[in-house]
Coordinates of C-alpha atoms in Angstrom, one line a residue:
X1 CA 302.5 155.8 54.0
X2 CA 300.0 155.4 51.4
X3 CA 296.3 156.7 51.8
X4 CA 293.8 154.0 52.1
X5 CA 296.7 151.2 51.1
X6 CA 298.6 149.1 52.8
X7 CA 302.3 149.3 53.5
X8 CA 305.0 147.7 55.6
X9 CA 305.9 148.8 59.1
X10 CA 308.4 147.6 61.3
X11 CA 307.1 146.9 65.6
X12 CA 310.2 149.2 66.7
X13 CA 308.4 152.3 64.5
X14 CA 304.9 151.6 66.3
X15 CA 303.5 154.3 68.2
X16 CA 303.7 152.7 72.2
X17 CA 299.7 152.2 72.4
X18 CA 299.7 149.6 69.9
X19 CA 302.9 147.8 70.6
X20 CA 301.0 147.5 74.2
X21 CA 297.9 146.4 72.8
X22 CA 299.4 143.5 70.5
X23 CA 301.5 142.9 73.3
X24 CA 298.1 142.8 75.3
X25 CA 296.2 140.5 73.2
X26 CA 298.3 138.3 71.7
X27 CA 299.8 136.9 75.4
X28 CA 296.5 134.6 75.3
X29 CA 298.4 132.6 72.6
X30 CA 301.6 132.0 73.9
X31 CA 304.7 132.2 71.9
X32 CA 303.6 134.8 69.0
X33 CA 306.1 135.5 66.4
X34 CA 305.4 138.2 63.9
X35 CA 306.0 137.7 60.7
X36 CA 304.9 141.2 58.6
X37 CA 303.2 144.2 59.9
X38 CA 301.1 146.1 57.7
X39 CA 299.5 149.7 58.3
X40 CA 296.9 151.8 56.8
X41 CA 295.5 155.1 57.0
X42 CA 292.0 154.9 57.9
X43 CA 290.2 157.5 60.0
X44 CA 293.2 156.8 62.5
X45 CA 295.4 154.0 61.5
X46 CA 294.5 150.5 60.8
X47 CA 297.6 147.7 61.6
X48 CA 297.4 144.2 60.9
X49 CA 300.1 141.7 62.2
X50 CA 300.4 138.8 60.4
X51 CA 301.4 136.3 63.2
X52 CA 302.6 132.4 63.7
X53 CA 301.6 130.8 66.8
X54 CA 303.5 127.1 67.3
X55 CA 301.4 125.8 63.9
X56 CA 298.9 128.1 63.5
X57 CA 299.0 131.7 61.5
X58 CA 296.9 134.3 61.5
X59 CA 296.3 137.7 61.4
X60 CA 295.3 140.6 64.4
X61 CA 294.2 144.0 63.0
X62 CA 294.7 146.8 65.5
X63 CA 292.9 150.2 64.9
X64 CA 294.4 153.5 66.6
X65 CA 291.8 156.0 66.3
X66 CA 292.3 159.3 66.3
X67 CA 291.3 160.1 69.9
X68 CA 294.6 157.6 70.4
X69 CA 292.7 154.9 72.1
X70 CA 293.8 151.2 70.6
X71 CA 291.0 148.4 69.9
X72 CA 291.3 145.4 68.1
X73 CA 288.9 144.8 65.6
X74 CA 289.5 141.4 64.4
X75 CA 291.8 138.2 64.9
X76 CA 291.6 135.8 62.1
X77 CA 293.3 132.0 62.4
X78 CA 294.2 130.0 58.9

């Protein structure tokens, strides 16, 4: 992992906080597929999922802070 940068992650090697939390607030858009997940180190750890939903892709950026909550900080649609 790379301070400040991104690099690729796999869903399987995410801590179980944020596989709930994408789990949590991608359901709102039906069939999600992921397509890359990125992660930086931040003050905590910043992940954004780049996702395909039917015709539409975006991307979800998750932040796990250091106290180990989860919050999504932004959803973007192309």
């Amino acid at each position: 992992m790379i301070c400040g940068g991104f690099s690729s992650t796999a869903f399987a090697d995410l801590p179980e906080p944020v596989q709930k939390a994408f789990q949590e607030h991608s359901k709102e858009f039906g069939q999600v597929q992921i397509v890359e997940i990125k992660q930086q180190v931040v003050a905590g750890i910043n992940y954004k999922f780049i996702i395909q939903a039917g015709d539409k892709k975006g991307v979800m950026t998750l932040w796990a802070k250091l106290d180990r909550t989860v919050q999504c900080t932004s959803i973007d649609w192309e």
